Coordinates of C-alpha atoms and ligand atoms in Angstrom, one line a residue:
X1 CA 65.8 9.8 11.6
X2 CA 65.8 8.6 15.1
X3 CA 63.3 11.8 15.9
X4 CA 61.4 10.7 12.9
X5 CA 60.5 7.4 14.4
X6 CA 59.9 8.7 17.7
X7 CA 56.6 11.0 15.9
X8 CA 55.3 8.4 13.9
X9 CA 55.2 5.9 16.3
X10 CA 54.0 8.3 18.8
X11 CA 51.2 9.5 16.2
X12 CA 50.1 5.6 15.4
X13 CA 49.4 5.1 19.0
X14 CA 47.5 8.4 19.1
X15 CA 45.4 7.4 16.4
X16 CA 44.7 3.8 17.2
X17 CA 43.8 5.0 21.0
X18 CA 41.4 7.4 18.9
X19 CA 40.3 4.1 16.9
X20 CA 39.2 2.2 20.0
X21 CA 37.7 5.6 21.7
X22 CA 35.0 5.7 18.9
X23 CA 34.5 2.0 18.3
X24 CA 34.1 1.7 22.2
X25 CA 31.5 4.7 21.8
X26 CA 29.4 2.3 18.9
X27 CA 29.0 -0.4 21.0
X28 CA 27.9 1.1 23.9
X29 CA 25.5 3.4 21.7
X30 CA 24.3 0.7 19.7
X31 CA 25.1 -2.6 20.6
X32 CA 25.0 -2.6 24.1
X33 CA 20.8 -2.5 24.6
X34 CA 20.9 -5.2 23.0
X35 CA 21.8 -7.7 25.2
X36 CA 20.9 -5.8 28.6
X37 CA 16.7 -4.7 27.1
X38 CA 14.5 -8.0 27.9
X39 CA 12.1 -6.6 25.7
X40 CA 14.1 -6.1 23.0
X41 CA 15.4 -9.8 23.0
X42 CA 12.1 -11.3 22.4
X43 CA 12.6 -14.7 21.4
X44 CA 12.5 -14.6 17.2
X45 CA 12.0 -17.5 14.9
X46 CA 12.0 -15.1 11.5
X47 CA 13.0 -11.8 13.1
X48 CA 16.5 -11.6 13.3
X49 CA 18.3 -7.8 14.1
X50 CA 21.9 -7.7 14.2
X51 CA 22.7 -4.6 14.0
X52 CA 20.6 -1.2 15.1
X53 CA 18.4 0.1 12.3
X54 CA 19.3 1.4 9.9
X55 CA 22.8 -0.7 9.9
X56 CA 25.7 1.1 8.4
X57 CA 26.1 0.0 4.8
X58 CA 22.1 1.0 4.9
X59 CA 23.1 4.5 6.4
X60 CA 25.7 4.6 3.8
X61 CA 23.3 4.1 1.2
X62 CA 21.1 6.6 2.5
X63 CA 24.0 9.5 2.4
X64 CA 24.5 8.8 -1.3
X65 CA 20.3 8.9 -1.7
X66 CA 20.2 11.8 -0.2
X67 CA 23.2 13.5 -2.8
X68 CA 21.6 12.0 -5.6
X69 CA 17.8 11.8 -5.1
X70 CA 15.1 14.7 -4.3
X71 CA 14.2 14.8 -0.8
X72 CA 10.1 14.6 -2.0
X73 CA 10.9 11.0 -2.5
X74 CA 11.0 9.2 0.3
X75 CA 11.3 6.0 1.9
X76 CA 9.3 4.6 5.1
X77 CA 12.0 2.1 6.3
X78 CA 14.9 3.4 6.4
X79 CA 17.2 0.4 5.2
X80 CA 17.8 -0.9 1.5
X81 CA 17.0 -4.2 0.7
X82 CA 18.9 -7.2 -0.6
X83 CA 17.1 -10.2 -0.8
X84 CA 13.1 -10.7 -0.5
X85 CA 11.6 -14.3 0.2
X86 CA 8.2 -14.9 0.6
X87 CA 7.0 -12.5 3.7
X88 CA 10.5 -11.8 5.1
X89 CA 12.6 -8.9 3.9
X90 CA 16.4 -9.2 4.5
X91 CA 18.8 -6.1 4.0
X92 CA 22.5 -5.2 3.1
X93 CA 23.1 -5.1 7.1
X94 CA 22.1 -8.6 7.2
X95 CA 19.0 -7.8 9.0
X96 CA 15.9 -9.9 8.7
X97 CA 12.5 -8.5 8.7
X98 CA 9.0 -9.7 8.8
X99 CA 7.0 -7.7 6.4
X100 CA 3.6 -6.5 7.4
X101 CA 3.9 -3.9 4.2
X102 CA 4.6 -6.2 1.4
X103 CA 5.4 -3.6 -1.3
X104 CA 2.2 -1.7 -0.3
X105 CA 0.1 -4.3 -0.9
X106 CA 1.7 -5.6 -3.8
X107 CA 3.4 -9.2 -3.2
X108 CA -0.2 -11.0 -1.9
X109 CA 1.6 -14.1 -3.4
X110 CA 5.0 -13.7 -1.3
X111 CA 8.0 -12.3 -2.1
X112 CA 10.2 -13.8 -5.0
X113 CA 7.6 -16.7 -5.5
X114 CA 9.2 -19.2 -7.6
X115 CA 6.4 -20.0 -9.7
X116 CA 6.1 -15.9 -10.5
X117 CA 9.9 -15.9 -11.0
X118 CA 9.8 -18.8 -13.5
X119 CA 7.4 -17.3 -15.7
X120 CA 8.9 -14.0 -16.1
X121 CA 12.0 -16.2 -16.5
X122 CA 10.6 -17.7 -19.1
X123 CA 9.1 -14.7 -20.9
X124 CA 12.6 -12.6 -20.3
X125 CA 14.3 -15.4 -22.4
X126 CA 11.7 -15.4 -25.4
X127 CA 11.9 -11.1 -25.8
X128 CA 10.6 -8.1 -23.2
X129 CA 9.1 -5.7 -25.5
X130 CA 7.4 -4.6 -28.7
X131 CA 5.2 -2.4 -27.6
X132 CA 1.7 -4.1 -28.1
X133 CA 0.3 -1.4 -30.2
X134 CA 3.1 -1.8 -32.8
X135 CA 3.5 -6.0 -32.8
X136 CA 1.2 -7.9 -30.4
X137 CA 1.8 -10.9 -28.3
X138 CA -0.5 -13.8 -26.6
X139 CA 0.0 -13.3 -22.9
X140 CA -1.5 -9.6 -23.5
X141 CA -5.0 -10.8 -24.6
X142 CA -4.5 -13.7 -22.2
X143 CA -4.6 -11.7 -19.7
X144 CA -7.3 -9.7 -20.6
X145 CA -9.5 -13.0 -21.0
X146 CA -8.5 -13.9 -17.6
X147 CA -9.7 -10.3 -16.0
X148 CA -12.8 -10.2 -18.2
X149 CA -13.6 -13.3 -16.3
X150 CA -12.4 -12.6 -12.7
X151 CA -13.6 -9.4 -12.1
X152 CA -17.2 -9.3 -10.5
X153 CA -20.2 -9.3 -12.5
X154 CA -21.8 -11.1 -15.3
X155 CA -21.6 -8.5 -18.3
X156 CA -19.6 -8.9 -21.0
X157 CA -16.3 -6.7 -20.5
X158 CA -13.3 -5.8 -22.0
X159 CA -9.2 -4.8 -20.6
X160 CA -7.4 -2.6 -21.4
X161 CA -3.3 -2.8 -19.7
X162 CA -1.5 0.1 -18.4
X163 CA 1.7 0.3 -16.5
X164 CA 0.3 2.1 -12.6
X165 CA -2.4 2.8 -10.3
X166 CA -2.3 6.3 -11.3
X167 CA -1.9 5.6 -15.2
X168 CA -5.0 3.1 -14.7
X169 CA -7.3 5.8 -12.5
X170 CA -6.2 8.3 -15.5
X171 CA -7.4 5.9 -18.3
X172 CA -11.0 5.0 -16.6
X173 CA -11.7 8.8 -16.2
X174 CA -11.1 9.4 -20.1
X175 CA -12.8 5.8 -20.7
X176 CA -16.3 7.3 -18.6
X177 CA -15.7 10.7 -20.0
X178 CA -15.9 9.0 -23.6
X179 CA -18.8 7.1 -23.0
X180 CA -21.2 9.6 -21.6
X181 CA -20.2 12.4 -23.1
X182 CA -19.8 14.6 -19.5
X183 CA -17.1 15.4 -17.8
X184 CA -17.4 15.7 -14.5
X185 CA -15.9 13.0 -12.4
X186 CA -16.8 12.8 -8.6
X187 CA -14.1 11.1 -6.1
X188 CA -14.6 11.4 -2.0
X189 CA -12.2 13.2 0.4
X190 CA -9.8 11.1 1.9
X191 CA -9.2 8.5 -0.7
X192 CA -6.5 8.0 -2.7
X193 CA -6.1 7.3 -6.2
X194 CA -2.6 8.6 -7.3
X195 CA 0.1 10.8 -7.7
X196 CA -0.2 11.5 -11.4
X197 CA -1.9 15.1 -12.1
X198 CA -5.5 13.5 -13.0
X199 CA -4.9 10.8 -10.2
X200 CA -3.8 13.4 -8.2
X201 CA -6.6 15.9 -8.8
X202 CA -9.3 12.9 -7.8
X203 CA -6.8 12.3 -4.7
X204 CA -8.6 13.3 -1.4
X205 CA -6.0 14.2 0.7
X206 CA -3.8 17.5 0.5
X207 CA -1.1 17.1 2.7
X208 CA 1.7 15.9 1.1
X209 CA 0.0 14.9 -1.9
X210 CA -1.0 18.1 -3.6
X211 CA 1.3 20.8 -1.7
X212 CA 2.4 23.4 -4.6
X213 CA 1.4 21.0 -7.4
X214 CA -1.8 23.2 -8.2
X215 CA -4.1 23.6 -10.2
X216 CA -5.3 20.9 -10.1
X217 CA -7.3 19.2 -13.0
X218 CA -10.5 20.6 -13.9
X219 CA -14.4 19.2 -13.1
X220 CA -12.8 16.7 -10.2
X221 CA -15.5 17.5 -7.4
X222 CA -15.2 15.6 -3.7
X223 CA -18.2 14.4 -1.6
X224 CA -17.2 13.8 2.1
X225 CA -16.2 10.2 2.6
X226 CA -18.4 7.0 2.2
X227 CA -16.4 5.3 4.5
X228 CA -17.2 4.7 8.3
X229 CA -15.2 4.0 11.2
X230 CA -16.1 2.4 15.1
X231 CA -13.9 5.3 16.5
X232 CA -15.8 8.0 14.8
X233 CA -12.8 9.4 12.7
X234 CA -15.0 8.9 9.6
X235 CA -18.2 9.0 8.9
X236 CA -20.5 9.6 6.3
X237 CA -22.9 12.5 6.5
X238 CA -25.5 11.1 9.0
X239 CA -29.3 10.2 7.1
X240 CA -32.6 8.4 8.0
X241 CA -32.4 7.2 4.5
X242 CA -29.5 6.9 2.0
X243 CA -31.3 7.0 -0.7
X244 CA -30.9 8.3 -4.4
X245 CA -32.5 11.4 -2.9
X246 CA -29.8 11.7 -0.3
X247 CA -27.1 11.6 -3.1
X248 CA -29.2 14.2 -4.9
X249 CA -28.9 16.4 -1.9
X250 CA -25.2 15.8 -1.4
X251 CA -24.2 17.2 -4.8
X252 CA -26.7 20.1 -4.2
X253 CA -23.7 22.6 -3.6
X254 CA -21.0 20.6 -5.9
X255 CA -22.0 20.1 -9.0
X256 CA -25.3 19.4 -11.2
X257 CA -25.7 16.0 -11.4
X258 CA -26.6 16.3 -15.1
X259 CA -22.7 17.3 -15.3
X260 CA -21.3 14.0 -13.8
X261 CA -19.6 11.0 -16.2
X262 CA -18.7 8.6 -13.2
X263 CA -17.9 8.4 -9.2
X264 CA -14.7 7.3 -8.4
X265 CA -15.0 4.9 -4.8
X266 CA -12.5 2.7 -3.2
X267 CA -14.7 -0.2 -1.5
X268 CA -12.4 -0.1 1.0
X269 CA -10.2 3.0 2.3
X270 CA -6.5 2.2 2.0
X271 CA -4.2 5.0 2.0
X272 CA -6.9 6.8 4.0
X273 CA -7.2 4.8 6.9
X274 CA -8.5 1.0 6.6
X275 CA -12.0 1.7 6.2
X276 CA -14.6 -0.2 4.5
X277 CA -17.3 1.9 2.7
X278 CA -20.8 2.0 4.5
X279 CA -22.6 -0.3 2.8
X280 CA -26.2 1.7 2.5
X281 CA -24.6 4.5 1.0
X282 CA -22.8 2.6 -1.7
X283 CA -26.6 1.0 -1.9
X284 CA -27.7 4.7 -2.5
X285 CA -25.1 6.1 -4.5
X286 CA -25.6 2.6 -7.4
X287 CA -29.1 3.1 -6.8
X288 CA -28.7 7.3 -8.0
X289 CA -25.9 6.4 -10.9
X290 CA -27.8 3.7 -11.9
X291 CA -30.7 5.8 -12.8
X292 CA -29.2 8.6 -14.3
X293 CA -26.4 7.0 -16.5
X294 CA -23.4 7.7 -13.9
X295 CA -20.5 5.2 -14.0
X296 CA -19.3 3.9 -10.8
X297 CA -15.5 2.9 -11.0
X298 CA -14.2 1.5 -8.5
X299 CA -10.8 1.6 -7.6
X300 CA -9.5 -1.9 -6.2
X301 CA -5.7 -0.7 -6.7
X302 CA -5.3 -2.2 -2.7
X303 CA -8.2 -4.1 -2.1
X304 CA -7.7 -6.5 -5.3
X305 CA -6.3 -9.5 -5.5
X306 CA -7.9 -11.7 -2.7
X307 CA -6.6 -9.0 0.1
X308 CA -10.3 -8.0 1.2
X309 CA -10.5 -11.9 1.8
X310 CA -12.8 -11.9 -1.7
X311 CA -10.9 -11.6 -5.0
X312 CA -12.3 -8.6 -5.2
X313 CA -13.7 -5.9 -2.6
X314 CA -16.9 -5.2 -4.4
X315 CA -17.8 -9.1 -4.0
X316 CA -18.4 -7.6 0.1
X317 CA -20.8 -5.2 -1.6
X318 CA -23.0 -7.4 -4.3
X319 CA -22.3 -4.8 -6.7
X320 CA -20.8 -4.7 -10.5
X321 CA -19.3 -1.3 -10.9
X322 CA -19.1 0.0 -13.9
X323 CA -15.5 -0.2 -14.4
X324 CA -12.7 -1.6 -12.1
X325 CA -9.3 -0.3 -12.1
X326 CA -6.5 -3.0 -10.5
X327 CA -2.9 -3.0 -10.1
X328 CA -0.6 -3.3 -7.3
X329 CA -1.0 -7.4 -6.7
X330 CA -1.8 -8.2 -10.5
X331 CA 1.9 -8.8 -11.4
X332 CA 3.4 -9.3 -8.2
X333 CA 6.0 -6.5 -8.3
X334 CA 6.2 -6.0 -12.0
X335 CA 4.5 -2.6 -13.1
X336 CA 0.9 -3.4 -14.4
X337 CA -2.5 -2.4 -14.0
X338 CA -5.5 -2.6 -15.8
X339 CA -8.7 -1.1 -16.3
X340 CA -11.4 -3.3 -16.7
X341 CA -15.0 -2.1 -17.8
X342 CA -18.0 -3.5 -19.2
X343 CA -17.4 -4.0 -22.9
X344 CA -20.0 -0.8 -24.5
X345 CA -18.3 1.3 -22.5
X346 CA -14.9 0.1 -23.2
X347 CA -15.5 0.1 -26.7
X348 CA -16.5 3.7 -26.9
X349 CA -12.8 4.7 -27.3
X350 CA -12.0 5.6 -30.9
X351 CA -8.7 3.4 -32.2
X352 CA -5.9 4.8 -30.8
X353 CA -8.2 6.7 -28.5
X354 CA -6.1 5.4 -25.3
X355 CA -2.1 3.7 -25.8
X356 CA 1.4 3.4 -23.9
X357 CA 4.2 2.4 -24.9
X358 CA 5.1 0.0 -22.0
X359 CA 0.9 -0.9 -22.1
X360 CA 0.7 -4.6 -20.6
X361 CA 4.9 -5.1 -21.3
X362 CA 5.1 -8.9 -21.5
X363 CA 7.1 -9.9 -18.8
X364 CA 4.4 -8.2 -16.9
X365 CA 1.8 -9.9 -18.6
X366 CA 3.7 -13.2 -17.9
X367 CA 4.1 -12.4 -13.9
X368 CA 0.6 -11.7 -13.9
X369 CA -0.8 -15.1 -15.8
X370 CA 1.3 -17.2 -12.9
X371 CA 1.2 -14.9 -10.1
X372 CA -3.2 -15.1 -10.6
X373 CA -3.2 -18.2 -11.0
X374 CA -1.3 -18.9 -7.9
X375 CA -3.7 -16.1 -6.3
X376 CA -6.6 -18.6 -7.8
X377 CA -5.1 -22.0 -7.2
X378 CA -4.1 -21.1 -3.7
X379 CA -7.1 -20.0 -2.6
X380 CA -5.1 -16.5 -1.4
X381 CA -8.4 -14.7 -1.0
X382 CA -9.6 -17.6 2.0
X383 CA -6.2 -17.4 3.6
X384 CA -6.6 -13.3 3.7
X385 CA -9.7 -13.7 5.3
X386 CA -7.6 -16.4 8.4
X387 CA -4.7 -13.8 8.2
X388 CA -7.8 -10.8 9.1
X389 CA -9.2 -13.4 12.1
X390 CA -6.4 -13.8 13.5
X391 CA -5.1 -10.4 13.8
X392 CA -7.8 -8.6 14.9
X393 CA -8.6 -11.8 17.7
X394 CA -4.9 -10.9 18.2
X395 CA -5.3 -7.1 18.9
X396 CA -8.7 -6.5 19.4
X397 CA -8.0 -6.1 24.1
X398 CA -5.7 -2.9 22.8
X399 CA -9.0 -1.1 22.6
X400 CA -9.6 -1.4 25.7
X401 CA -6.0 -2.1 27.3
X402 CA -4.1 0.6 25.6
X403 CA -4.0 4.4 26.5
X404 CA -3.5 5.5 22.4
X405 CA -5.4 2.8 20.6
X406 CA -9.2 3.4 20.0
X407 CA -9.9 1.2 17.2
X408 CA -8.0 -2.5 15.7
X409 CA -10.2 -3.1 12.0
X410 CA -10.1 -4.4 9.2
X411 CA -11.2 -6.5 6.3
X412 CA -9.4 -10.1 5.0
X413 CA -5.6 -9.3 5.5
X414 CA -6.2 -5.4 5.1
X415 CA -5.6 -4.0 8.6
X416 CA -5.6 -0.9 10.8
X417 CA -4.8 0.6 14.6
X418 CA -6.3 3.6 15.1
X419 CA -4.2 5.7 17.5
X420 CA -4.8 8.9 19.3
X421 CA -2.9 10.7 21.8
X422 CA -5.3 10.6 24.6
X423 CA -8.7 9.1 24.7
X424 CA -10.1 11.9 26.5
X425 CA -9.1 14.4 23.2
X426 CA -9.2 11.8 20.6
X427 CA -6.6 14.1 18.9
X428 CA -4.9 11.6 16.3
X429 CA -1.5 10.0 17.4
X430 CA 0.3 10.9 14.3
X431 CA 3.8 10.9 16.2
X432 CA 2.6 8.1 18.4
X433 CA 2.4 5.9 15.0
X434 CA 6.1 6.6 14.1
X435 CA 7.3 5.9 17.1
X436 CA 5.3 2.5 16.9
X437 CA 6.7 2.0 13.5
X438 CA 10.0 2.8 14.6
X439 CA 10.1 0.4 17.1
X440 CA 8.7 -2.1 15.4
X441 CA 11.6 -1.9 12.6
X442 CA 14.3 -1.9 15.6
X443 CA 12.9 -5.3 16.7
X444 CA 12.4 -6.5 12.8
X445 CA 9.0 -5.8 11.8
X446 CA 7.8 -3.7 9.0
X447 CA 4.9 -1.9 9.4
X448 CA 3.0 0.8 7.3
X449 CA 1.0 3.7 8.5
X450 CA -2.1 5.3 6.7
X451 CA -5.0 7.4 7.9
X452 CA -5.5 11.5 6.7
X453 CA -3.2 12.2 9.7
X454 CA -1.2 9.7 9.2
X455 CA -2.4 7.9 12.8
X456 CA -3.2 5.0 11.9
X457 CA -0.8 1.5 11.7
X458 CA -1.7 -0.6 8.5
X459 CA -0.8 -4.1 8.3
X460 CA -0.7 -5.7 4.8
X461 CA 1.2 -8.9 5.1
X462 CA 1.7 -11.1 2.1
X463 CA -1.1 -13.6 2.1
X464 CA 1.2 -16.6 1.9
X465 CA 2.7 -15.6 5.7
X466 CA 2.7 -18.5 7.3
X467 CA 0.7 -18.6 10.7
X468 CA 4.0 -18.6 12.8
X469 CA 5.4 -15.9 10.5
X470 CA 1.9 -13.7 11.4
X471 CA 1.8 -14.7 15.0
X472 CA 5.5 -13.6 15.4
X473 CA 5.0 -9.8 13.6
X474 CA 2.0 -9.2 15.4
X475 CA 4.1 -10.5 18.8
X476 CA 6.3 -8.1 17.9
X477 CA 3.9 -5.3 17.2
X478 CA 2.1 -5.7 20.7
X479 CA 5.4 -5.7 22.6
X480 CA 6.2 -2.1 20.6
X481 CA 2.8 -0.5 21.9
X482 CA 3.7 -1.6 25.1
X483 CA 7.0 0.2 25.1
X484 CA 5.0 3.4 24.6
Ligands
LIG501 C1 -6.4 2.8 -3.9 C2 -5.2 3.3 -4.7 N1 -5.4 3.9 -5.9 C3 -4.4 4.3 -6.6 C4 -3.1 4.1 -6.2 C5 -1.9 4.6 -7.0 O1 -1.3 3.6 -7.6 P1 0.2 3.8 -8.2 O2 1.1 4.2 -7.0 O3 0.6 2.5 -8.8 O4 0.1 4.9 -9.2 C6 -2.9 3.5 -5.0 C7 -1.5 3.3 -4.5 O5 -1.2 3.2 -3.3 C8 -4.0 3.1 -4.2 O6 -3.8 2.4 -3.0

């Protein structure tokens, strides 16, 4: 017995001496920096990192995502989420971030807003489905009045409510298809439009998008890209004269123009790379549709929503496009879209021609009635357009300060940093913009990337950030490019 005692005591002390060797090793791994890196102790009013990121009950969670999820589906910050207010983003480490990303340009009216959360509230208590095509319900058509009206343009139009971007993108394609009897749809490289085999197919972007999902869906034809940048990254093809003639000449070797239903443009590049589309050759490619029955449909799936610093993009541009696919913003977080088109062409669908179940579900239709009005009331769209000044006043000397940043752009609240490895090569700084990201999540702010080669830093912030908020995350972002 006496031996007995002897082991297990001698084991216990083993063990715990084992204990304090590793949580010794923790804190010097992790903790430690903390308190001896100036940098990394900025002074934070919202920021607040307690741990190193991702915390350990967010690397827990990611073990059991990894067991139970597919590895295609991933996650840019790597911690989980617990609570959401306004434009910061606390996790289940306790960590506070200040959220540049806001759901990918989905929360323009803040995070858990109350006024959005009592609606859908509201609607949750009174029932949460029929399905609309089986039993309707008020805040449906409600909604659809309140599009028909907000959207640009002074032609009658009519709504119809889907569930995503992709499912929307999908819907105006059949929509265009329907009403001018062709079938081929023409979308530009680098934009996105969706993940959904359609969406996907009008997607201009291969890597990771469409890697062994071939084929893809039939007549979908690309132009190179509208869009134009400072740094030179993209341009459209160089002309004297955009001109209808100039379009003409671009399909020459793509498809006969006879062929085309619609062109499929975001006004302003998200996914690919903050760009705004150059405005003469969205001049000359109206000016060819128009006078040859091609639909424009523009996809405002980012832009919407007052981001731009305009409701909507197309306000920059003067133009009514034919029909305008939104989601993202329109129901702060619940799924929604909706594809919004002048009413002939919307009513060219035979009954039962286009349906969902989940079509414009009512406690997304109830989300979206508050969340536009406090989009409307607020004046969102104005305080974009502060959020872009200040940012870009804020960033702009990188240009000419920073080794890896050629260009700082952007539009309202819709934001990019261009970064390439050298300025001498102008090769893009795809790993440069993880490790920006990466350090910008250590020190508690969350930032997205976007660009073809994924070298570009994109700031979407929540238009209701409050100016101290703002200031702070871009403090935050300039002190990560100087760590570089
Ligand atoms: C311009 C644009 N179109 C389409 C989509 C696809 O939307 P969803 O992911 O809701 O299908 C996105 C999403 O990021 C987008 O930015």
């Amino acid at each position: 017995m006496r031996l007995f005692l002897f082991v297990f005591k001698r084991n216990l002390l083993i063990l715990n001496f084992l204990d304090f060797i590793i949580a010794t090793a923790c804190f010097v791994r992790f903790f430690l920096p903390y308190f001896f890196d100036e940098d990394l102790k900025m002074e934070t009013r919202f920021a607040r990192i307690t741990t190193p990121v991702p915390g350990p009950r967010s690397i827990e969670l990611m073990q059991r995502k990894k067991a139970a999820m597919p590895h295609g589906a991933i996650s840019n910050l790597p911690v989980f989420i617990k609570k959401a207010d306004d434009f910061l983003l606390t996790d289940v480490d306790g960590n506070v971030f200040i959220d540049f990303g806001a759901g990918i340009g989905v929360l323009n009216a803040g995070h858990s807003n109350p006024k959005i959360l009592a609606a859908i509230t509201r609607q949750v208590q009174s029932f949460t489905h029929t399905c609309f095509h089986m039993a309707m319900y008020e805040p449906y058509i409600a909604l659809t009045e309140k599009l028909n009206n907000l959207t640009p343009g002074d032609s009658p139009k009519k709504t119809y409510l889907v569930n995503s971007g992709a499912e929307a993108n999908e819907n105006a394609v059949k929509i265009a298809r329907r009403f001018t009897g062709k079938s081929a749809i023409v979308a530009f490289e680098h934009a996105f439009h969706g993940r959904t085999l359609l969406a996907l197919s009008l997607t201009g972007k291969v890597s990771p998008y469409r890697q062994g999902f071939g084929p893809m869906a039939p007549e979908i034809y690309h132009l190179p890209s509208p869009h134009r940048s400072n740094s030179g990254f993209l341009q459209p093809p160089e002309s004297t004269n955009y001109d209808a003639g100039f379009i003409a000449e671009q399909l020459k070797t793509v498809v006969p123009e006879t062929d085309i239903a619609a062109f499929i443009v975001e006004p302003v590049l998200g996914e690919g790379g903050i760009l705004p589309c150059d405005q003469k050759y969205l001049d000359a490619l109206f000016d060819f549709s128009r006078s040859r029955g091609i639909l424009i449909i523009a996809d405002e799936i980012q832009t919407g929503w007052g981001r731009t610093g305009k409701l909507f993009a197309m306000e920059h541009f003067g133009y009514e496009p034919d029909i305008l696919v939104t989601a993202k913003s329109i129901a702060s977080g619940l799924p929604l879209s909706a594809v919004v088109g002048k009413a002939e062409i919307m009513d060219s669908v035979q009954p039962g021609g286009i349906g969902s179940t989940y079509s414009g579900n009512p406690v997304a239709c109830a989300a979206a009635l508050a969340g536009i009005d406090f989009i409307v009331e607020n004046d969102l769209a104005g305080k974009a357009g502060k959020i872009g000044s200040i940012t870009r006043e804020k960033l702009a000397s990188l240009v000419e300060n920073h080794k890896n940043i050629v260009d700082v752009r952007g539009i309202g609240a819709m934001n990019g940093i261009e970064f390439v490895v050298d300025k001498t090569s102008g090769k893009p700084g795809t790993e440069i913009v993880r490790a920006v990201q990466k350090i910008c999540w250590e020190n508690g702010l969350v930032v997205l990337k976007s660009g073809s080669h994924g070298h570009v830093i994109r700031m979407l912030p929540p238009l209701t950030i409050s100016q101290d908020g703002l200031r702070e995350g871009l403090e935050i972002f300039t002190a990560a490019v100087q760590k570089l």
